[in-house]
Amino acid sequence: MEYIHGETLGTAWPRASESRREGFRKQLTKMIQELREVPNPNPGQVAGPGGGPVSGDRYSSSSKKGGSFGPFVNAREFHIWLRCDINLWASMDSPEWRPDLDKMCRLQDRRDFSTVLSHGNLNGSNILLEGDRIVGIVGWRGAAWYPDYWEYASAYHGKSIEDEIDQIDSSTGTVFDKKLWRQEVKNISEGSKYSDDLEMDRIRLKLVGPIV
């Protein structure tokens, strides 16, 4: 294991020129694409990098947070598991939730999702720079073979659907504007392909509430 020295993207971005930003976009786009092109040894399966359980912190219930789960035969099985985060009895007692819940399930069931290798937690504090080069990405604990939209949705929403909750670079305390980050994520992650999936993820996060 090698210690990587570098400035974080979140720290560098606010003062970077447009040409420098474009260089970062191109590098990050290439890195994400190369990651997604790694063949899944078990096509369609949602699983950790070695084919075992997945782990991460985008699952809200106390029984899931910080744990490891799966692997899942396919994205449909994974989505059904995610629905367990939602208190269905509460949704029945709160009729205003029902349209959102129905829409989320419909979007989850509408197509067969391919699975691709994903970092699962891209943000301004875990992308490291040296000058004009991206020299590393850290924070791989949640990496897994996820449904094709997951990288985009997790980078876009993080743990919250609220725009006003900015990202904070844990190493420097620098605030990285979340609205700005979301636009960049759309540019580097083929976000226009996944608008319905982003809505699906937004509804899920709305229904499960803040993930802390």
Tab-separated table of C-alpha atoms in Angstrom:
chain	number	residue	atom	x	y	z
A	1	MET	CA	0.000	0.000	0.000
A	2	GLU	CA	1.350	3.421	-0.921
A	3	TYR	CA	0.587	6.743	0.770
A	4	ILE	CA	-0.677	9.228	-1.831
A	5	HIS	CA	0.169	12.898	-1.363
A	6	GLY	CA	-2.170	15.355	-3.002
A	7	GLU	CA	-4.702	18.139	-2.787
A	8	THR	CA	-8.347	17.178	-2.911
A	9	LEU	CA	-10.556	18.126	-5.826
A	10	GLY	CA	-12.937	19.818	-3.405
A	11	THR	CA	-10.174	22.158	-2.246
A	12	ALA	CA	-8.780	22.898	-5.706
A	13	TRP	CA	-12.009	23.298	-7.664
A	14	PRO	CA	-13.230	26.723	-6.462
A	15	ARG	CA	-10.040	28.469	-7.553
A	16	ALA	CA	-9.302	26.351	-10.663
A	17	SER	CA	-9.481	27.944	-14.116
A	18	GLU	CA	-12.032	26.615	-16.583
A	19	SER	CA	-9.309	24.950	-18.660
A	20	ARG	CA	-7.980	23.200	-15.562
A	21	ARG	CA	-11.476	22.097	-14.599
A	22	GLU	CA	-11.999	20.673	-18.081
A	23	GLY	CA	-8.815	18.649	-17.652
A	24	PHE	CA	-10.124	17.199	-14.395
A	25	ARG	CA	-13.465	16.373	-16.049
A	26	LYS	CA	-11.770	14.446	-18.847
A	27	GLN	CA	-9.523	12.507	-16.492
A	28	LEU	CA	-12.332	11.578	-14.132
A	29	THR	CA	-14.634	10.592	-16.994
A	30	LYS	CA	-11.936	8.254	-18.329
A	31	MET	CA	-11.318	6.728	-14.901
A	32	ILE	CA	-15.007	6.048	-14.325
A	33	GLN	CA	-15.409	4.548	-17.790
A	34	GLU	CA	-12.419	2.241	-17.320
A	35	LEU	CA	-13.858	1.074	-14.004
A	36	ARG	CA	-17.243	0.350	-15.591
A	37	GLU	CA	-15.625	-1.656	-18.372
A	38	VAL	CA	-14.143	-4.230	-15.991
A	39	PRO	CA	-16.121	-7.411	-16.743
A	40	ASN	CA	-18.360	-8.712	-13.972
A	41	PRO	CA	-17.419	-12.381	-13.394
A	42	ASN	CA	-21.055	-12.981	-12.424
A	43	PRO	CA	-23.009	-10.862	-14.945
A	44	GLY	CA	-26.012	-9.112	-13.454
A	45	GLN	CA	-25.069	-9.881	-9.856
A	46	VAL	CA	-24.882	-7.077	-7.264
A	47	ALA	CA	-21.873	-8.000	-5.170
A	48	GLY	CA	-18.621	-6.824	-3.651
A	49	PRO	CA	-15.508	-6.640	-5.841
A	50	GLY	CA	-14.592	-10.239	-5.024
A	51	GLY	CA	-18.114	-11.552	-5.532
A	52	GLY	CA	-19.023	-11.428	-1.842
A	53	PRO	CA	-21.289	-9.123	0.178
A	54	VAL	CA	-21.691	-5.400	-0.472
A	55	SER	CA	-21.142	-2.762	2.193
A	56	GLY	CA	-21.639	0.971	2.372
A	57	ASP	CA	-23.400	3.816	4.112
A	58	ARG	CA	-26.244	4.655	1.730
A	59	TYR	CA	-28.559	2.234	3.539
A	60	SER	CA	-30.506	3.917	6.279
A	61	SER	CA	-31.724	1.451	8.863
A	62	SER	CA	-29.599	0.763	11.916
A	63	SER	CA	-29.579	-2.935	11.050
A	64	LYS	CA	-27.997	-2.199	7.656
A	65	LYS	CA	-25.735	0.784	8.249
A	66	GLY	CA	-22.103	-0.264	8.387
A	67	GLY	CA	-22.909	-3.907	7.708
A	68	SER	CA	-22.352	-6.223	4.770
A	69	PHE	CA	-25.200	-7.750	2.776
A	70	GLY	CA	-25.788	-9.951	-0.217
A	71	PRO	CA	-24.539	-10.785	-2.705
A	72	PHE	CA	-27.733	-10.354	-4.720
A	73	VAL	CA	-28.598	-12.434	-7.765
A	74	ASN	CA	-29.573	-9.358	-9.758
A	75	ALA	CA	-30.591	-5.710	-9.454
A	76	ARG	CA	-34.232	-6.619	-8.860
A	77	GLU	CA	-33.321	-8.602	-5.748
A	78	PHE	CA	-31.122	-5.703	-4.592
A	79	HIS	CA	-33.940	-3.197	-5.102
A	80	ILE	CA	-36.374	-5.358	-3.137
A	81	TRP	CA	-33.825	-5.483	-0.326
A	82	LEU	CA	-33.521	-1.686	-0.425
A	83	ARG	CA	-37.283	-1.366	-0.030
A	84	CYS	CA	-36.969	-2.945	3.401
A	85	ASP	CA	-35.465	0.374	4.552
A	86	ILE	CA	-38.870	1.953	4.076
A	87	ASN	CA	-41.381	1.596	6.880
A	88	LEU	CA	-44.264	0.227	4.843
A	89	TRP	CA	-46.663	0.316	7.769
A	90	ALA	CA	-45.939	4.013	8.220
A	91	SER	CA	-46.532	4.570	4.508
A	92	MET	CA	-49.911	2.908	4.825
A	93	ASP	CA	-50.747	5.175	7.748
A	94	SER	CA	-49.591	8.187	5.709
A	95	PRO	CA	-51.463	8.085	2.395
A	96	GLU	CA	-49.421	10.987	1.010
A	97	TRP	CA	-46.424	8.628	0.850
A	98	ARG	CA	-48.221	6.101	-1.284
A	99	PRO	CA	-47.780	7.762	-4.725
A	100	ASP	CA	-44.033	8.135	-4.118
A	101	LEU	CA	-43.700	4.547	-2.976
A	102	ASP	CA	-45.648	3.257	-5.979
A	103	LYS	CA	-43.588	5.379	-8.370
A	104	MET	CA	-40.291	4.191	-6.896
A	105	CYS	CA	-41.299	0.536	-7.192
A	106	ARG	CA	-42.493	1.068	-10.755
A	107	LEU	CA	-39.205	2.701	-11.733
A	108	GLN	CA	-37.190	-0.044	-10.046
A	109	ASP	CA	-39.124	-2.737	-11.886
A	110	ARG	CA	-39.289	-1.096	-15.301
A	111	ARG	CA	-36.121	-2.559	-16.854
A	112	ASP	CA	-33.331	-5.080	-16.456
A	113	PHE	CA	-30.350	-3.254	-14.993
A	114	SER	CA	-26.835	-4.220	-15.964
A	115	THR	CA	-24.296	-4.153	-13.134
A	116	VAL	CA	-20.942	-2.401	-13.364
A	117	LEU	CA	-18.001	-1.953	-11.032
A	118	SER	CA	-18.599	1.267	-9.088
A	119	HIS	CA	-16.706	3.260	-6.479
A	120	GLY	CA	-19.985	4.131	-4.781
A	121	ASN	CA	-18.885	7.262	-2.913
A	122	LEU	CA	-17.317	9.728	-5.322
A	123	ASN	CA	-17.106	13.223	-3.893
A	124	GLY	CA	-14.781	16.196	-3.762
A	125	SER	CA	-12.869	14.968	-0.706
A	126	ASN	CA	-11.768	11.568	-2.008
A	127	ILE	CA	-10.375	12.582	-5.416
A	128	LEU	CA	-6.706	13.517	-5.041
A	129	LEU	CA	-4.725	15.843	-7.298
A	130	GLU	CA	-1.104	16.623	-7.916
A	131	GLY	CA	-0.925	19.744	-9.994
A	132	ASP	CA	-3.195	19.226	-12.991
A	133	ARG	CA	-3.344	15.445	-12.644
A	134	ILE	CA	-5.734	13.239	-10.721
A	135	VAL	CA	-3.325	10.911	-8.943
A	136	GLY	CA	-5.705	8.850	-6.874
A	137	ILE	CA	-9.200	8.103	-5.655
A	138	VAL	CA	-9.635	6.939	-2.069
A	139	GLY	CA	-12.574	5.695	-0.002
A	140	TRP	CA	-13.191	2.347	-1.709
A	141	ARG	CA	-14.943	0.596	1.179
A	142	GLY	CA	-18.302	0.750	-0.565
A	143	ALA	CA	-17.062	-0.312	-4.009
A	144	ALA	CA	-19.108	-3.084	-5.604
A	145	TRP	CA	-20.821	-4.334	-8.735
A	146	TYR	CA	-23.888	-2.092	-8.601
A	147	PRO	CA	-26.750	-1.339	-11.007
A	148	ASP	CA	-25.504	0.872	-13.833
A	149	TYR	CA	-27.051	4.078	-12.431
A	150	TRP	CA	-25.669	3.714	-8.883
A	151	GLU	CA	-22.360	5.537	-9.403
A	152	TYR	CA	-24.160	8.576	-10.783
A	153	ALA	CA	-26.932	8.561	-8.182
A	154	SER	CA	-24.595	8.054	-5.225
A	155	ALA	CA	-22.245	10.812	-6.398
A	156	TYR	CA	-25.169	13.151	-7.144
A	157	HIS	CA	-27.215	12.635	-3.991
A	158	GLY	CA	-24.687	11.313	-1.512
A	159	LYS	CA	-26.718	10.532	1.598
A	160	SER	CA	-29.160	13.417	1.226
A	161	ILE	CA	-31.496	14.841	-1.392
A	162	GLU	CA	-31.190	18.314	0.103
A	163	ASP	CA	-29.319	20.849	-2.051
A	164	GLU	CA	-28.359	22.988	0.899
A	165	ILE	CA	-26.269	20.262	2.516
A	166	ASP	CA	-22.865	20.925	0.969
A	167	GLN	CA	-19.981	18.498	0.943
A	168	ILE	CA	-17.195	19.247	3.406
A	169	ASP	CA	-13.636	18.187	2.681
A	170	SER	CA	-12.808	16.232	5.831
A	171	SER	CA	-9.079	16.908	5.513
A	172	THR	CA	-9.298	20.711	5.255
A	173	GLY	CA	-12.824	21.694	6.246
A	174	THR	CA	-13.338	23.274	2.828
A	175	VAL	CA	-16.990	23.433	1.771
A	176	PHE	CA	-17.624	22.097	-1.743
A	177	ASP	CA	-20.845	23.492	-3.182
A	178	LYS	CA	-23.198	20.579	-3.725
A	179	LYS	CA	-25.158	22.211	-6.546
A	180	LEU	CA	-21.930	22.783	-8.447
A	181	TRP	CA	-20.779	19.222	-7.785
A	182	ARG	CA	-24.067	17.801	-9.047
A	183	GLN	CA	-23.724	19.532	-12.388
A	184	GLU	CA	-20.189	18.228	-12.779
A	185	VAL	CA	-21.277	14.696	-11.845
A	186	LYS	CA	-23.890	14.837	-14.576
A	187	ASN	CA	-21.183	15.806	-17.074
A	188	ILE	CA	-18.745	13.049	-16.144
A	189	SER	CA	-21.165	10.185	-15.456
A	190	GLU	CA	-23.439	10.185	-18.512
A	191	GLY	CA	-26.089	11.518	-16.179
A	192	SER	CA	-28.544	12.348	-18.960
A	193	LYS	CA	-29.008	8.584	-19.494
A	194	TYR	CA	-30.176	8.042	-15.938
A	195	SER	CA	-32.769	10.732	-15.237
A	196	ASP	CA	-35.474	8.203	-14.308
A	197	ASP	CA	-33.027	6.284	-12.144
A	198	LEU	CA	-31.968	9.474	-10.372
A	199	GLU	CA	-35.621	10.177	-9.614
A	200	MET	CA	-35.983	6.633	-8.310
A	201	ASP	CA	-33.009	7.127	-5.968
A	202	ARG	CA	-34.332	10.544	-4.878
A	203	ILE	CA	-37.657	9.011	-3.859
A	204	ARG	CA	-35.918	6.231	-1.936
A	205	LEU	CA	-33.843	8.731	0.039
A	206	LYS	CA	-36.937	10.859	0.671
A	207	LEU	CA	-38.864	7.898	2.038
A	208	VAL	CA	-36.104	6.533	4.272
A	209	GLY	CA	-35.237	9.969	5.624
A	210	PRO	CA	-31.798	11.420	6.421
A	211	ILE	CA	-28.951	8.908	6.534
A	212	VAL	CA	-26.554	9.795	9.332
